[in-house]
Amino acid sequence: MRVLAVESSCDETALAVYDGRQGRLLAHRVHSQTDVHAAYGGVVPELAARDHMRRLPILARETMADAGIGFDALDGVAYTAGPGLAGALMTGAAFAKGVAAAWGLPALAVNHLEGHILAPLLGAEPPSFPFLALLVSGGHSQIIEARAVGDYRLLGESIDDAIGEAFDKSAKLMGLGYPGGAALSRLAEQGDPAAIPFTRPMVNRPGLELSFSGLKTAVANAIAAGNAHHDVAASFERTVVETLAIKLERALDQIGLDRLVVAGGVAANGPLRRRLATLMAERGGRVFFPEIALCTDNAAMIALAGSLRLMAGERDTSVGFSVRPRWPLDGLKRPGQAA
Ligand code: KG4
Ligand code: ZN
Protein backbone atom coordinates (compact mmCIF):
# COMPACT_ATOMS: atom_id res chain seq x y z
CA MET A 1 0.00 0.00 0.00
CA ARG A 2 2.22 2.80 -1.29
CA VAL A 3 1.19 6.39 -0.84
CA LEU A 4 2.73 9.48 -2.37
CA ALA A 5 2.13 12.52 -0.14
CA VAL A 6 2.26 16.23 -0.86
CA GLU A 7 2.66 18.94 1.79
CA SER A 8 2.41 22.63 0.84
CA SER A 9 0.47 24.31 3.66
CA CYS A 10 3.00 27.00 4.47
CA ASP A 11 6.61 27.64 3.47
CA GLU A 12 7.90 24.10 2.96
CA THR A 13 7.32 22.08 -0.19
CA ALA A 14 7.53 18.43 0.78
CA LEU A 15 6.97 15.05 -0.89
CA ALA A 16 7.16 11.55 0.55
CA VAL A 17 6.49 7.94 -0.36
CA TYR A 18 5.37 5.62 2.43
CA ASP A 19 4.48 1.95 2.40
CA GLY A 20 1.59 1.63 4.83
CA ARG A 21 1.53 -2.17 5.05
CA GLN A 22 5.23 -2.51 5.70
CA GLY A 23 5.24 0.62 7.86
CA ARG A 24 8.24 1.84 5.92
CA LEU A 25 9.14 5.32 4.72
CA LEU A 26 10.60 4.83 1.22
CA ALA A 27 11.63 8.45 0.62
CA HIS A 28 10.97 11.99 1.77
CA ARG A 29 12.21 15.38 0.65
CA VAL A 30 11.64 18.86 1.98
CA HIS A 31 12.41 22.10 0.21
CA SER A 32 12.33 25.04 2.60
CA GLN A 33 11.39 28.46 1.23
CA THR A 34 13.25 30.31 3.99
CA ASP A 35 15.34 32.22 1.43
CA VAL A 36 12.22 33.42 -0.38
CA HIS A 37 10.66 34.94 2.75
CA ALA A 38 13.65 35.93 4.90
CA ALA A 39 13.87 39.47 3.50
CA TYR A 40 10.24 40.08 4.54
CA GLY A 41 10.62 38.76 8.10
CA GLY A 42 7.72 36.35 7.63
CA VAL A 43 5.90 34.22 5.09
CA VAL A 44 4.41 36.10 2.10
CA PRO A 45 1.44 33.95 0.99
CA GLU A 46 1.62 34.69 -2.77
CA LEU A 47 5.36 34.05 -2.91
CA ALA A 48 4.83 30.79 -1.02
CA ALA A 49 2.25 29.61 -3.59
CA ARG A 50 4.49 30.57 -6.52
CA ASP A 51 7.47 28.72 -5.11
CA HIS A 52 5.37 25.61 -4.45
CA MET A 53 4.32 25.74 -8.13
CA ARG A 54 7.96 25.75 -9.18
CA ARG A 55 9.11 23.04 -6.79
CA LEU A 56 6.32 20.46 -6.73
CA PRO A 57 7.05 18.68 -10.04
CA ILE A 58 10.82 18.72 -9.42
CA LEU A 59 10.52 17.35 -5.89
CA ALA A 60 7.99 14.74 -6.98
CA ARG A 61 10.41 13.38 -9.59
CA GLU A 62 13.32 13.38 -7.14
CA THR A 63 11.30 11.73 -4.36
CA MET A 64 10.01 8.98 -6.67
CA ALA A 65 13.58 8.39 -7.86
CA ASP A 66 14.76 8.12 -4.22
CA ALA A 67 11.95 5.64 -3.52
CA GLY A 68 13.01 3.67 -6.57
CA ILE A 69 9.47 3.13 -7.89
CA GLY A 70 7.36 4.45 -10.73
CA PHE A 71 4.00 6.24 -10.41
CA ASP A 72 2.36 3.00 -11.59
CA ALA A 73 3.46 1.34 -8.33
CA LEU A 74 1.46 3.77 -6.18
CA ASP A 75 -1.87 2.92 -4.51
CA GLY A 76 -2.93 6.44 -3.59
CA VAL A 77 -2.00 10.09 -3.24
CA ALA A 78 -2.37 12.02 0.02
CA TYR A 79 -2.23 15.79 0.30
CA THR A 80 -2.50 18.40 3.02
CA ALA A 81 -5.93 20.00 2.59
CA GLY A 82 -5.61 22.29 5.63
CA PRO A 83 -5.15 24.14 7.85
CA GLY A 84 -2.74 26.54 6.21
CA LEU A 85 -2.43 29.31 3.62
CA ALA A 86 -5.24 29.01 1.04
CA GLY A 87 -3.10 29.61 -2.06
CA ALA A 88 -0.26 27.41 -0.85
CA LEU A 89 -2.68 24.58 -0.02
CA MET A 90 -4.30 24.85 -3.47
CA THR A 91 -1.02 24.29 -5.32
CA GLY A 92 -0.35 21.03 -3.47
CA ALA A 93 -3.95 19.85 -3.63
CA ALA A 94 -4.16 20.53 -7.38
CA PHE A 95 -0.86 18.76 -7.99
CA ALA A 96 -1.88 15.74 -5.91
CA LYS A 97 -5.31 15.52 -7.56
CA GLY A 98 -3.59 15.79 -10.94
CA VAL A 99 -1.26 12.89 -10.20
CA ALA A 100 -4.21 10.88 -8.87
CA ALA A 101 -6.27 11.54 -12.02
CA ALA A 102 -3.36 10.82 -14.36
CA TRP A 103 -2.64 7.44 -12.74
CA GLY A 104 -6.18 6.44 -11.79
CA LEU A 105 -5.46 6.58 -8.06
CA PRO A 106 -7.60 7.60 -5.10
CA ALA A 107 -6.73 10.92 -3.47
CA LEU A 108 -6.92 11.54 0.27
CA ALA A 109 -7.25 14.92 1.98
CA VAL A 110 -5.14 14.99 5.16
CA ASN A 111 -5.30 17.38 8.09
CA HIS A 112 -1.86 18.91 8.69
CA LEU A 113 -2.29 18.94 12.48
CA GLU A 114 -3.19 15.25 12.51
CA GLY A 115 -0.04 14.66 10.47
CA HIS A 116 2.08 16.36 13.13
CA ILE A 117 0.49 14.41 15.99
CA LEU A 118 0.90 11.06 14.22
CA ALA A 119 4.55 11.72 13.21
CA PRO A 120 5.93 9.73 16.20
CA LEU A 121 4.16 6.66 14.77
CA LEU A 122 6.91 6.69 12.12
CA GLY A 123 9.49 6.01 14.84
CA ALA A 124 10.95 2.72 16.02
CA GLU A 125 8.88 2.72 19.22
CA PRO A 126 5.51 4.24 18.33
CA PRO A 127 3.13 5.37 21.09
CA SER A 128 -0.14 3.52 21.54
CA PHE A 129 -3.49 5.24 22.01
CA PRO A 130 -4.78 6.99 24.02
CA PHE A 131 -2.18 9.67 24.66
CA LEU A 132 -1.90 13.34 25.49
CA ALA A 133 -0.48 15.41 22.63
CA LEU A 134 1.27 18.75 22.78
CA LEU A 135 1.27 20.33 19.35
CA VAL A 136 3.66 23.27 19.20
CA SER A 137 4.41 24.87 15.84
CA GLY A 138 4.64 28.26 14.15
CA GLY A 139 0.87 28.47 13.87
CA HIS A 140 -0.49 26.29 16.69
CA SER A 141 -0.08 25.63 20.42
CA GLN A 142 -2.55 23.02 21.49
CA ILE A 143 -2.98 20.39 24.20
CA ILE A 144 -5.02 17.51 22.81
CA GLU A 145 -6.40 14.23 24.07
CA ALA A 146 -5.78 11.72 21.27
CA ARG A 147 -8.12 8.77 21.86
CA ALA A 148 -7.53 7.04 18.52
CA VAL A 149 -6.52 7.95 14.99
CA GLY A 150 -9.04 10.61 13.96
CA ASP A 151 -10.54 10.98 17.44
CA TYR A 152 -9.14 14.08 19.08
CA ARG A 153 -10.38 16.39 21.81
CA LEU A 154 -8.92 19.86 22.21
CA LEU A 155 -8.19 20.47 25.92
CA GLY A 156 -6.49 23.85 25.66
CA GLU A 157 -4.75 26.18 23.24
CA SER A 158 -3.09 29.56 23.02
CA ILE A 159 -5.52 32.46 23.22
CA ASP A 160 -3.07 34.61 21.23
CA ASP A 161 0.37 33.87 19.72
CA ALA A 162 1.53 30.33 18.99
CA ILE A 163 4.72 29.24 20.74
CA GLY A 164 6.72 29.07 17.51
CA GLU A 165 5.49 32.56 16.71
CA ALA A 166 6.74 33.78 20.12
CA PHE A 167 10.13 32.16 19.41
CA ASP A 168 10.24 33.74 15.94
CA LYS A 169 9.18 37.23 17.09
CA SER A 170 11.64 37.16 20.00
CA ALA A 171 14.39 35.98 17.66
CA LYS A 172 13.60 38.82 15.28
CA LEU A 173 14.04 41.33 18.14
CA MET A 174 17.51 39.83 18.66
CA GLY A 175 18.37 40.15 14.97
CA LEU A 176 18.45 36.38 14.43
CA GLY A 177 16.53 36.32 11.13
CA TYR A 178 13.42 34.36 10.19
CA PRO A 179 12.32 31.81 11.31
CA GLY A 180 14.56 32.21 14.31
CA GLY A 181 13.34 29.60 16.81
CA ALA A 182 16.29 27.24 16.39
CA ALA A 183 18.79 30.15 16.29
CA LEU A 184 17.33 31.60 19.51
CA SER A 185 17.72 28.21 21.17
CA ARG A 186 21.39 28.03 20.12
CA LEU A 187 22.00 31.55 21.48
CA ALA A 188 20.27 30.57 24.74
CA GLU A 189 22.94 27.92 25.37
CA GLN A 190 25.39 30.72 26.21
CA GLY A 191 22.98 32.59 28.50
CA ASP A 192 21.73 32.38 32.08
CA PRO A 193 18.14 31.09 32.20
CA ALA A 194 17.67 32.71 35.63
CA ALA A 195 18.92 36.15 34.50
CA ILE A 196 15.49 37.66 33.89
CA PRO A 197 12.50 36.58 36.01
CA PHE A 198 9.82 36.52 33.29
CA THR A 199 6.32 35.76 34.52
CA ARG A 200 5.11 32.32 33.45
CA PRO A 201 1.92 33.13 31.55
CA MET A 202 -1.43 31.74 32.77
CA VAL A 203 0.04 29.25 35.26
CA ASN A 204 -1.84 30.74 38.19
CA ARG A 205 -5.14 30.43 36.38
CA PRO A 206 -6.99 27.15 36.37
CA GLY A 207 -7.43 25.37 33.05
CA LEU A 208 -5.21 24.54 30.13
CA GLU A 209 -5.20 27.75 28.12
CA LEU A 210 -1.89 29.18 26.98
CA SER A 211 -0.83 32.72 26.12
CA PHE A 212 2.47 33.97 24.72
CA SER A 213 1.96 37.52 23.45
CA GLY A 214 2.64 39.07 26.89
CA LEU A 215 5.91 37.15 27.14
CA LYS A 216 6.93 38.47 23.72
CA THR A 217 6.34 42.04 25.00
CA ALA A 218 8.37 41.26 28.13
CA VAL A 219 11.20 40.07 25.88
CA ALA A 220 11.07 43.37 23.95
CA ASN A 221 11.23 45.30 27.24
CA ALA A 222 14.14 43.21 28.54
CA ILE A 223 16.09 43.88 25.34
CA ALA A 224 15.26 47.62 25.48
CA ALA A 225 16.51 47.67 29.09
CA GLY A 226 19.92 46.58 27.84
CA ASN A 227 20.03 42.92 28.95
CA ALA A 228 22.39 40.69 26.96
CA HIS A 229 20.60 38.84 24.16
CA HIS A 230 21.86 35.43 25.25
CA ASP A 231 20.46 35.95 28.77
CA VAL A 232 17.11 37.13 27.39
CA ALA A 233 17.02 34.11 25.05
CA ALA A 234 17.85 31.64 27.84
CA SER A 235 15.32 33.19 30.25
CA PHE A 236 12.62 33.25 27.56
CA GLU A 237 13.23 29.62 26.64
CA ARG A 238 13.22 28.50 30.30
CA THR A 239 9.93 30.36 30.87
CA VAL A 240 8.26 28.72 27.87
CA VAL A 241 9.50 25.25 28.82
CA GLU A 242 8.45 25.54 32.49
CA THR A 243 5.05 26.95 31.55
CA LEU A 244 4.41 24.02 29.23
CA ALA A 245 5.59 21.51 31.85
CA ILE A 246 3.13 22.93 34.40
CA LYS A 247 0.21 22.89 31.97
CA LEU A 248 0.99 19.39 30.73
CA GLU A 249 1.22 18.00 34.24
CA ARG A 250 -2.19 19.51 34.91
CA ALA A 251 -3.61 17.95 31.73
CA LEU A 252 -2.12 14.52 32.50
CA ASP A 253 -3.65 14.61 35.99
CA GLN A 254 -6.98 15.74 34.61
CA ILE A 255 -7.41 12.92 32.10
CA GLY A 256 -5.32 10.27 33.79
CA LEU A 257 -2.90 9.45 30.98
CA ASP A 258 0.78 8.50 31.24
CA ARG A 259 1.80 8.80 27.60
CA LEU A 260 2.74 12.14 26.07
CA VAL A 261 3.41 12.95 22.41
CA VAL A 262 5.14 16.22 21.57
CA ALA A 263 5.00 17.30 17.92
CA GLY A 264 5.35 20.31 15.61
CA GLY A 265 8.39 22.46 14.83
CA VAL A 266 9.03 23.50 18.45
CA ALA A 267 9.23 19.81 19.43
CA ALA A 268 12.74 20.03 17.94
CA ASN A 269 13.72 22.26 20.90
CA GLY A 270 16.40 20.58 23.04
CA PRO A 271 15.53 22.01 26.49
CA LEU A 272 11.82 21.24 25.90
CA ARG A 273 12.59 17.63 24.96
CA ARG A 274 14.82 17.15 28.00
CA ARG A 275 12.40 18.81 30.45
CA LEU A 276 9.42 16.76 29.27
CA ALA A 277 11.46 13.54 29.27
CA THR A 278 12.31 14.22 32.92
CA LEU A 279 8.72 15.08 33.76
CA MET A 280 7.39 11.85 32.26
CA ALA A 281 10.15 9.75 33.87
CA GLU A 282 9.24 11.24 37.27
CA ARG A 283 5.62 10.34 36.69
CA GLY A 284 6.46 6.80 35.59
CA GLY A 285 5.17 7.54 32.11
CA ARG A 286 6.71 8.00 28.69
CA VAL A 287 7.23 10.79 26.21
CA PHE A 288 7.37 10.32 22.44
CA PHE A 289 8.90 12.78 19.99
CA PRO A 290 9.14 12.57 16.21
CA GLU A 291 12.74 12.38 15.02
CA ILE A 292 14.08 15.94 14.66
CA ALA A 293 13.69 16.05 10.86
CA LEU A 294 10.01 15.09 11.19
CA CYS A 295 9.15 17.77 13.80
CA THR A 296 9.02 20.63 11.32
CA ASP A 297 6.78 20.45 8.26
CA ASN A 298 7.27 17.37 6.09
CA ALA A 299 5.28 15.02 3.87
CA ALA A 300 6.22 11.78 5.65
CA MET A 301 3.66 12.56 8.36
CA ILE A 302 1.04 13.32 5.68
CA ALA A 303 1.82 10.04 3.92
CA LEU A 304 1.40 8.12 7.18
CA ALA A 305 -1.94 9.78 8.01
CA GLY A 306 -3.09 9.25 4.42
CA SER A 307 -2.09 5.59 4.37
CA LEU A 308 -4.03 4.88 7.59
CA ARG A 309 -7.11 6.30 5.92
CA LEU A 310 -6.47 4.58 2.60
CA MET A 311 -6.04 1.20 4.34
CA ALA A 312 -9.36 1.79 6.11
CA GLY A 313 -11.02 2.09 2.71
CA GLU A 314 -11.33 5.86 2.41
CA ARG A 315 -11.33 7.10 -1.17
CA ASP A 316 -11.88 10.31 -3.02
CA THR A 317 -12.11 9.93 -6.77
CA SER A 318 -14.10 13.15 -7.30
CA VAL A 319 -12.98 15.59 -9.96
CA GLY A 320 -13.08 18.71 -7.78
CA PHE A 321 -11.27 19.52 -4.61
CA SER A 322 -11.44 22.07 -1.86
CA VAL A 323 -8.89 23.19 0.70
CA ARG A 324 -9.65 24.17 4.27
CA PRO A 325 -7.46 27.05 5.54
CA ARG A 326 -9.15 26.50 8.91
CA TRP A 327 -9.72 22.88 9.84
CA PRO A 328 -9.85 22.07 13.55
CA LEU A 329 -8.64 18.67 14.72
CA ASP A 330 -11.71 17.83 16.73
CA GLY A 331 -13.83 17.91 13.55
CA LEU A 332 -12.06 14.82 12.17
CA LYS A 333 -13.45 11.29 11.98
CA ARG A 334 -11.82 7.93 12.52
CA PRO A 335 -10.40 6.31 9.34
CA GLY A 336 -13.14 4.70 7.30
CA GLN A 337 -15.85 6.81 8.97
CA ALA A 338 -15.31 10.02 7.01
CA ALA A 339 -18.32 11.34 5.13
O1 KG4 B 1 5.66 22.76 12.34
P1 KG4 B 1 6.42 23.85 11.69
O2 KG4 B 1 7.53 23.48 10.72
O3 KG4 B 1 5.49 24.79 10.87
C1 KG4 B 1 4.17 25.08 11.23
O4 KG4 B 1 3.28 24.23 10.95
O5 KG4 B 1 4.00 26.16 11.82
O6 KG4 B 1 7.01 24.77 12.87
C2 KG4 B 1 7.85 25.86 12.61
C3 KG4 B 1 8.16 26.57 13.93
C4 KG4 B 1 8.85 27.92 13.74
O7 KG4 B 1 8.20 28.87 14.54
C5 KG4 B 1 10.28 27.64 14.22
O8 KG4 B 1 10.94 28.79 14.73
C6 KG4 B 1 10.03 26.63 15.31
O9 KG4 B 1 9.05 25.78 14.75
N1 KG4 B 1 11.24 25.87 15.65
C7 KG4 B 1 11.85 25.90 16.87
C8 KG4 B 1 12.98 25.05 16.80
N2 KG4 B 1 13.01 24.50 15.54
C9 KG4 B 1 11.94 25.01 14.86
N3 KG4 B 1 11.53 26.57 17.99
C10 KG4 B 1 12.32 26.41 19.06
N4 KG4 B 1 13.43 25.63 19.08
C11 KG4 B 1 13.79 24.93 17.98
N5 KG4 B 1 14.87 24.14 18.00
ZN1 ZN C 1 3.27 22.36 10.69
XYZ file of C-alpha atoms and ligand atoms in Angstrom, residues 9-12 112 116 136-140 163-165 167-168 178-183 185 237 264-270 295-297, ligand 1:
60
model
C 0.467 24.307 3.656
C 2.998 27.001 4.472
C 6.614 27.639 3.467
C 7.903 24.101 2.956
C -1.863 18.910 8.693
C 2.078 16.365 13.127
C 3.661 23.265 19.196
C 4.414 24.869 15.837
C 4.644 28.255 14.152
C 0.872 28.473 13.871
C -0.485 26.293 16.687
C 4.722 29.242 20.735
C 6.725 29.070 17.507
C 5.495 32.560 16.708
C 10.129 32.157 19.409
C 10.238 33.739 15.943
C 13.425 34.363 10.187
C 12.315 31.815 11.309
C 14.557 32.208 14.306
C 13.336 29.597 16.808
C 16.293 27.245 16.391
C 18.791 30.145 16.294
C 17.718 28.213 21.174
C 13.229 29.621 26.638
C 5.355 20.309 15.613
C 8.388 22.464 14.828
C 9.027 23.502 18.447
C 9.231 19.808 19.429
C 12.744 20.032 17.942
C 13.719 22.257 20.896
C 16.396 20.580 23.042
C 9.147 17.767 13.803
C 9.017 20.629 11.319
C 6.776 20.447 8.264
O 5.659 22.757 12.345
P 6.418 23.848 11.693
O 7.529 23.478 10.719
O 5.491 24.788 10.872
C 4.175 25.080 11.227
O 3.279 24.233 10.948
O 3.997 26.156 11.817
O 7.008 24.768 12.872
C 7.852 25.865 12.614
C 8.156 26.574 13.927
C 8.852 27.919 13.739
O 8.196 28.867 14.540
C 10.278 27.644 14.224
O 10.936 28.793 14.727
C 10.033 26.626 15.309
O 9.045 25.778 14.750
N 11.245 25.868 15.655
C 11.849 25.904 16.866
C 12.975 25.049 16.802
N 13.010 24.504 15.544
C 11.943 25.012 14.862
N 11.526 26.571 17.990
C 12.323 26.412 19.057
N 13.431 25.628 19.080
C 13.786 24.929 17.982
N 14.872 24.135 18.004
